Short mmCIF file of C-alpha atoms in Angstrom, two decimals:
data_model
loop_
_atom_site.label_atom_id
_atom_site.label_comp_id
_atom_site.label_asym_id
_atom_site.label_seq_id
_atom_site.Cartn_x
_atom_site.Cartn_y
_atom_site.Cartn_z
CA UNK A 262 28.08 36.13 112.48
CA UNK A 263 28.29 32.29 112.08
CA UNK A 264 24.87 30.55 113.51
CA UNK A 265 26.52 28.56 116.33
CA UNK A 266 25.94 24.47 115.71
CA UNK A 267 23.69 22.34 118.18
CA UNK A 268 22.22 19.01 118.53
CA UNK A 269 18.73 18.82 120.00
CA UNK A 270 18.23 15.54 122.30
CA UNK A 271 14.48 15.37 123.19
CA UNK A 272 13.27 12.80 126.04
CA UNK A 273 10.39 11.41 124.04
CA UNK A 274 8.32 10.50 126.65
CA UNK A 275 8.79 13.32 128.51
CA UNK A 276 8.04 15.17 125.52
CA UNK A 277 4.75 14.05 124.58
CA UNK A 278 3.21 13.28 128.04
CA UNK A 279 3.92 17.52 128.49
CA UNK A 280 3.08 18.44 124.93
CA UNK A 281 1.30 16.55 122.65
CA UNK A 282 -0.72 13.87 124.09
CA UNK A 283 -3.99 15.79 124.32
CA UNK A 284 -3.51 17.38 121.49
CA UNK A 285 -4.51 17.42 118.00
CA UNK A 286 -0.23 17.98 117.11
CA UNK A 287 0.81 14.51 117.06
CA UNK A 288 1.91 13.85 113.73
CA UNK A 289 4.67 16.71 114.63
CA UNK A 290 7.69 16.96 112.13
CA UNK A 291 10.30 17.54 114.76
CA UNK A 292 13.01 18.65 112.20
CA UNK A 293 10.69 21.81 111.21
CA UNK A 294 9.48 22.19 114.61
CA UNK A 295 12.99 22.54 116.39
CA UNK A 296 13.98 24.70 113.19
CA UNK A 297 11.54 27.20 114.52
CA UNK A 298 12.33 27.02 118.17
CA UNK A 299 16.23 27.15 117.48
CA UNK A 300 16.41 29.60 114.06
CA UNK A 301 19.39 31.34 115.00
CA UNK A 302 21.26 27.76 115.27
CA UNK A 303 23.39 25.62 112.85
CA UNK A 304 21.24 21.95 113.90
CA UNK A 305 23.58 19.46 113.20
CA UNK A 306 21.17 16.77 114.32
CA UNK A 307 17.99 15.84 116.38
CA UNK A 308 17.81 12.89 118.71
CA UNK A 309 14.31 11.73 119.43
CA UNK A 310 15.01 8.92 122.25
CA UNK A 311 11.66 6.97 123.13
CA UNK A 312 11.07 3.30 123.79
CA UNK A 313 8.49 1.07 121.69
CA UNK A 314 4.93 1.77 123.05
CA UNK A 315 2.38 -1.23 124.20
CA UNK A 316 -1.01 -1.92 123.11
CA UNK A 317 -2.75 -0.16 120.33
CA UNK A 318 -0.65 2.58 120.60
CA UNK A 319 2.27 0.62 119.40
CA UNK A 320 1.29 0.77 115.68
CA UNK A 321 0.25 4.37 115.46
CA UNK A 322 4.00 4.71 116.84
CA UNK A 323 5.48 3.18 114.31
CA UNK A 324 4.07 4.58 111.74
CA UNK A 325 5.26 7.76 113.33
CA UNK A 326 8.66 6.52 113.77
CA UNK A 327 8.64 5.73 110.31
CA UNK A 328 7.65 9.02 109.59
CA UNK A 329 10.29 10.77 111.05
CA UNK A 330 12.85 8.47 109.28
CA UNK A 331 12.01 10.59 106.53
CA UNK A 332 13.37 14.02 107.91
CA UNK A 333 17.26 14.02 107.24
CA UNK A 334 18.26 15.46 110.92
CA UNK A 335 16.15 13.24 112.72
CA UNK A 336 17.99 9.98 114.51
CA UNK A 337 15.55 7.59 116.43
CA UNK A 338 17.19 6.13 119.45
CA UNK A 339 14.38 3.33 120.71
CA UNK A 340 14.68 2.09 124.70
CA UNK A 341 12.48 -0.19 125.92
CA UNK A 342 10.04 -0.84 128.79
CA UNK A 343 10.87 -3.32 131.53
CA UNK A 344 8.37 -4.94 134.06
CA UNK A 345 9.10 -4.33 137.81
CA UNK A 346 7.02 -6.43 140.39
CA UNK A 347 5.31 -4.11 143.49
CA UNK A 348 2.86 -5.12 146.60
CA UNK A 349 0.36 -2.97 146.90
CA UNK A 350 0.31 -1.33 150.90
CA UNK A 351 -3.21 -0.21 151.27
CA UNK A 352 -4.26 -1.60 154.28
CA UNK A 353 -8.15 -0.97 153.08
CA UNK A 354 -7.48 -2.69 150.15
CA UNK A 355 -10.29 -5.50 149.78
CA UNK A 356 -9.31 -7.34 146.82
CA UNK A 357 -9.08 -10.87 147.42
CA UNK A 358 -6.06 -11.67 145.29
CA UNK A 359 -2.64 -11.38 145.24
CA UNK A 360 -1.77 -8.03 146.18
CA UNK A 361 1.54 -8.29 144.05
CA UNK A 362 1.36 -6.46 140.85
CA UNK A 363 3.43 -6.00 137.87
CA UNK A 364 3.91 -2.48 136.54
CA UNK A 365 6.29 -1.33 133.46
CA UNK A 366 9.06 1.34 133.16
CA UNK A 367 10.47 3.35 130.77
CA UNK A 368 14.47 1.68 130.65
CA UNK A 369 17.35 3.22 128.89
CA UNK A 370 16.32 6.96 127.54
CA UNK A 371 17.79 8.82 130.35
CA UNK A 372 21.11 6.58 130.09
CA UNK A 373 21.14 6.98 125.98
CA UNK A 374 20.55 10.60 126.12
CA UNK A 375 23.29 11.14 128.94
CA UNK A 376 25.85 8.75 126.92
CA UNK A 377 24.84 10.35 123.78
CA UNK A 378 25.63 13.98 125.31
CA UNK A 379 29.00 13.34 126.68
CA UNK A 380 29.93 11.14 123.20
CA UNK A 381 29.08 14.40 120.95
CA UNK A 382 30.57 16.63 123.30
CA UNK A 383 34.03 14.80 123.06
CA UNK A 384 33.38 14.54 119.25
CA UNK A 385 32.98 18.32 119.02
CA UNK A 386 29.99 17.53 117.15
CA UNK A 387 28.61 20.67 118.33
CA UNK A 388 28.93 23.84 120.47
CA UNK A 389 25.70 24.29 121.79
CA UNK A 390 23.60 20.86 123.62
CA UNK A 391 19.86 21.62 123.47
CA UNK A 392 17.79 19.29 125.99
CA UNK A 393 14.14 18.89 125.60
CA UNK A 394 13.17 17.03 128.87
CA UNK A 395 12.59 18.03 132.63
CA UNK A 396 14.03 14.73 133.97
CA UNK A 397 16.72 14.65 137.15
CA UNK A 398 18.03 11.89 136.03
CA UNK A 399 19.75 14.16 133.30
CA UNK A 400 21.33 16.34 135.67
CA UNK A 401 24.97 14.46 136.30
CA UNK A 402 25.38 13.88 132.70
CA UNK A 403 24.62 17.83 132.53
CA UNK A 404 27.02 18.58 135.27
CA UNK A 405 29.78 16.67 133.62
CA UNK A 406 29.38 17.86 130.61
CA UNK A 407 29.91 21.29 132.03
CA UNK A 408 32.47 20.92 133.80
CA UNK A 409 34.50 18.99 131.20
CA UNK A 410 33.86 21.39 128.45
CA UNK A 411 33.33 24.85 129.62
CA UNK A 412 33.13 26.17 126.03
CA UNK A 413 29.93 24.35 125.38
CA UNK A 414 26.73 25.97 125.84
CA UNK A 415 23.43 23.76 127.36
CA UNK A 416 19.58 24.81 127.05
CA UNK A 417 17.32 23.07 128.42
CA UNK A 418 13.42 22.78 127.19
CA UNK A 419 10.91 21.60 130.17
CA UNK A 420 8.17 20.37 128.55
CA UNK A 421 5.00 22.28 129.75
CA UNK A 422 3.44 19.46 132.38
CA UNK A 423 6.67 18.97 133.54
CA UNK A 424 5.88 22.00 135.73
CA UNK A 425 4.01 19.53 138.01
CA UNK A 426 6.98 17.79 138.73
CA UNK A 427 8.60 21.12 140.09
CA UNK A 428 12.09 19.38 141.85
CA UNK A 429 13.05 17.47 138.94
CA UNK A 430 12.36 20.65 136.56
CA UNK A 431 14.22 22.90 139.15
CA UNK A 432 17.34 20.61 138.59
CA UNK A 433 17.22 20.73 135.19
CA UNK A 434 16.76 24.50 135.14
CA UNK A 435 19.41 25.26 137.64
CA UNK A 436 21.97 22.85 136.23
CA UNK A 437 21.36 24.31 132.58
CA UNK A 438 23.28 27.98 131.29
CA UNK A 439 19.35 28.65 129.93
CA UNK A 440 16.14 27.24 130.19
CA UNK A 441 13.11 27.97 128.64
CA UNK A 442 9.69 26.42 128.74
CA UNK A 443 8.83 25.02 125.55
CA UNK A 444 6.58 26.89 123.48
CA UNK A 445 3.68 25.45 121.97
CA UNK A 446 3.10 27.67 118.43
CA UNK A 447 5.56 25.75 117.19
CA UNK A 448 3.90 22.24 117.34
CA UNK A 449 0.88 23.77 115.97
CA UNK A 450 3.09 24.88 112.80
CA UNK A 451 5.15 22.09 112.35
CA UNK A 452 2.63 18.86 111.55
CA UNK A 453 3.63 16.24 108.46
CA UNK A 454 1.57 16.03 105.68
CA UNK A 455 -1.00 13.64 106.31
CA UNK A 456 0.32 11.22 103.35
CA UNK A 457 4.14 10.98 103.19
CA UNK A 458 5.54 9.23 99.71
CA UNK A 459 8.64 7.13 100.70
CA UNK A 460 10.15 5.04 97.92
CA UNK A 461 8.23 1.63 98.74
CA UNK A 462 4.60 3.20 98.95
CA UNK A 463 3.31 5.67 101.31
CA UNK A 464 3.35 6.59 104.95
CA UNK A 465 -0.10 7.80 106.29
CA UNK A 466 -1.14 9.58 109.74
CA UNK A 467 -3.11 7.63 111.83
CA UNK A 468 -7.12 8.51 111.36
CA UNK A 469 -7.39 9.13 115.42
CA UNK A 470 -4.55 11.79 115.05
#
């Protein structure tokens, strides 16, 4: 019998805040990873949307981006964070300042992923849509995408700490044909080598990973 093709979209952020960040898996190869999880599929491709990171993580992040530019079923899709001004309500608040503060959001993955989904589903790029995320914000891109093409299968992956956020992961669950909670063996079987040749030198994993 024919392995049935899939893409994999995986909500980056989503994905390492309920997998990986207290781990010692972050240098994860994502192609051999999600060949694990999904063996009895055809992967046509795996879409890692995130957005660029601030501060010191920001380097260690690229040189993992640039990392996974090496595995051929890998596409990067990079969002970006936006700053969104808030005034702070706690009446015992005693700070003398302004009590206006700036914090940042994640902009654009749940968009790219949702226009990325419907895009490959008209394409019949594949037959089988595997999410990786436990976001709401997914679910009307889900429901149309079911209800447009009822020959296509969706899976979705919540991300283990997602389980804290119980109403968003419901939605995801309920809206999906299968869910699963994503396993963890994998990551631990799926790192990079520590020093990746590329044609222009080397890629190396960060000494704190």
């Amino acid at each position: 019998m024919p392995r049935v093709r899939s893409i994999i979209y995986i909500d980056g952020y989503n994905f390492y805040y309920g997998m990986v960040r207290d781990t010692e898996w972050k240098w994860l190869d994502l192609q051999r990873c999600f060949e694990l999880v999904r063996s009895d599929d055809d992967i046509q491709e795996i879409r890692y949307f995130t957005s660029e990171a601030l501060g010191d993580a920001r380097e260690r992040q690229s040189v993992y981006l640039e990392a996974l530019g090496t595995l051929p079923l890998v596409t990067v899709h990079l969002g970006r964070f936006k700053g969104r001004s808030l005034t702070c309500r706690v009446r015992a608040c005693e700070y003398a300042g302004s009590r206006r503060y700036q914090v940042l959001e994640e902009k654009e993955t749940d968009v790219a992923i949702s226009v990325r989904l419907i895009d490959d589903a008209y394409r019949d790029r594949a037959d089988r849509f595997v999410i990786v995320s436990g976001d709401s914000d997914l679910v009307p891109a889900v429901r149309l995408l079911r209800e447009r093409f009822a020959d296509k299968e969706i899976i979705v992956y919540v991300p283990a700490s997602a389980g804290t956020r119980r109403a968003a992961a419901r939605e995801m669950r309920r809206i999906a044909h299968k869910h699963r909670t994503m396993p963890v063996e994998p990551l631990r079987r799926s790192q990079l080598p520590e020093v990746i040749p590329v044609a222009d030198g080397t890629i190396r994993k960060p000494p704190s990973w």
